[in-house]
Short mmCIF file of C-alpha atoms in Angstrom, two decimals:
data_model
loop_
_atom_site.label_atom_id
_atom_site.label_comp_id
_atom_site.label_asym_id
_atom_site.label_seq_id
_atom_site.Cartn_x
_atom_site.Cartn_y
_atom_site.Cartn_z
CA MET A 282 16.68 -37.37 -34.39
CA GLY A 283 18.14 -40.44 -32.75
CA LEU A 284 16.52 -42.70 -30.21
CA THR A 285 17.94 -40.65 -27.33
CA GLY A 286 16.39 -37.47 -28.71
CA ARG A 287 13.00 -39.10 -29.17
CA VAL A 288 13.03 -40.56 -25.67
CA SER A 289 14.04 -37.18 -24.26
CA SER A 290 11.19 -35.42 -26.06
CA VAL A 291 8.67 -38.01 -24.83
CA LEU A 292 9.94 -37.62 -21.26
CA ALA A 293 9.72 -33.83 -21.54
CA PHE A 294 6.13 -34.17 -22.77
CA LEU A 295 5.19 -36.47 -19.88
CA ARG A 296 6.88 -34.26 -17.30
CA ALA A 297 5.01 -31.19 -18.56
CA GLY A 298 1.71 -32.89 -17.69
CA TYR A 299 2.94 -34.41 -14.42
CA PRO A 300 0.56 -33.44 -11.59
CA SER A 301 1.80 -31.07 -8.93
CA GLY A 302 1.96 -32.68 -5.52
CA ALA A 303 3.21 -35.94 -6.99
CA PRO A 304 6.72 -37.04 -6.05
CA ALA A 305 9.36 -36.34 -8.68
CA LEU A 306 10.63 -39.91 -8.42
CA GLY A 307 8.70 -43.06 -7.73
CA TYR A 308 6.25 -45.47 -9.20
CA ALA A 309 3.89 -44.18 -11.87
CA PRO A 310 1.01 -46.50 -10.82
CA LEU A 311 0.85 -44.62 -7.53
CA LEU A 312 -0.41 -41.58 -9.45
CA ALA A 313 -3.76 -43.34 -9.74
CA LEU A 314 -4.03 -43.24 -5.96
CA LEU A 315 -3.68 -39.47 -5.74
CA PRO A 316 -6.92 -37.84 -4.61
CA ARG A 317 -8.78 -35.77 -7.16
CA ARG A 318 -8.50 -32.04 -6.61
CA VAL A 319 -11.09 -29.53 -7.73
CA SER A 320 -9.50 -27.39 -10.45
CA ASP A 321 -9.44 -23.59 -10.34
CA ASP A 322 -11.93 -23.48 -13.22
CA GLU A 323 -14.28 -25.81 -11.34
CA VAL A 324 -14.00 -23.64 -8.20
CA THR A 325 -14.99 -20.60 -10.25
CA THR A 326 -17.90 -22.45 -11.87
CA ILE A 327 -19.17 -23.73 -8.51
CA ALA A 328 -18.91 -20.31 -6.87
CA THR A 329 -20.68 -18.64 -9.79
CA LYS A 330 -23.55 -21.14 -9.68
CA LEU A 331 -23.93 -20.76 -5.90
CA ALA A 332 -23.91 -16.95 -6.08
CA ALA A 333 -26.54 -17.04 -8.84
CA LEU A 334 -28.99 -18.89 -6.60
CA GLU A 335 -29.67 -15.66 -4.66
CA ARG A 336 -31.24 -17.44 -1.72
CA GLY A 337 -29.98 -16.49 1.71
CA PRO A 338 -26.66 -17.52 3.18
CA ILE A 339 -24.65 -20.23 1.46
CA THR A 340 -23.82 -23.01 3.90
CA ASN A 341 -20.90 -25.41 3.88
CA VAL A 342 -23.43 -28.10 2.98
CA ASP A 343 -24.47 -26.09 -0.10
CA VAL A 344 -20.82 -25.76 -1.13
CA GLY A 345 -20.14 -29.45 -0.45
CA VAL A 346 -23.15 -30.58 -2.47
CA ALA A 347 -22.12 -28.37 -5.39
CA ILE A 348 -18.59 -29.81 -5.32
CA THR A 349 -19.95 -33.36 -5.14
CA ARG A 350 -22.12 -32.71 -8.21
CA VAL A 351 -18.99 -31.77 -10.15
CA THR A 352 -16.57 -34.41 -8.85
CA ASP A 353 -18.82 -37.31 -7.78
CA GLU A 354 -16.70 -37.45 -4.60
CA LEU A 355 -17.03 -36.02 -1.12
CA PRO A 356 -15.21 -32.68 -0.87
CA SER A 357 -12.34 -31.98 1.48
CA VAL A 358 -12.38 -29.10 3.94
CA GLY A 359 -9.73 -27.42 1.78
CA GLU A 360 -11.92 -27.61 -1.32
CA ILE A 361 -14.86 -26.10 0.54
CA GLU A 362 -12.57 -23.33 1.78
CA ARG A 363 -11.33 -22.65 -1.77
CA VAL A 364 -14.92 -22.14 -2.96
CA ARG A 365 -15.59 -19.92 0.06
CA ARG A 366 -12.58 -17.76 -0.79
CA ARG A 367 -13.72 -17.51 -4.42
CA LEU A 368 -17.20 -16.42 -3.31
CA SER A 369 -15.59 -13.77 -1.13
CA ALA A 370 -13.42 -12.58 -4.04
CA MET A 371 -16.57 -12.33 -6.17
CA GLY A 372 -18.03 -9.91 -3.64
CA TRP A 373 -20.38 -12.37 -1.97
CA ALA A 374 -21.20 -10.72 1.36
CA GLY A 375 -20.03 -12.67 4.37
CA ARG A 376 -18.65 -16.14 4.77
CA PRO A 377 -20.82 -19.12 3.97
CA GLN A 378 -22.47 -20.41 7.10
CA ALA A 379 -21.49 -23.70 8.75
#
């Protein structure tokens, strides 16, 4: 495999792990500035832990605190909503309270 083939395989490897939401072209150092997003696995874990508490309605504050414990960052409204949707899909009665 020549140099071109090796470079192509390295680029293919890097592109496979390129985060969604990042521009296809641009400066790689800007990737460090992208906000962290709660993964689907983390959303499931957070929702499962909240549902297991079995203590009255789950508030947005409860969801936000659980997200912060996982990410060490303040959650966005979208992240809170993702956990709320997961709780609903798990059969949790009602929407979490504000």
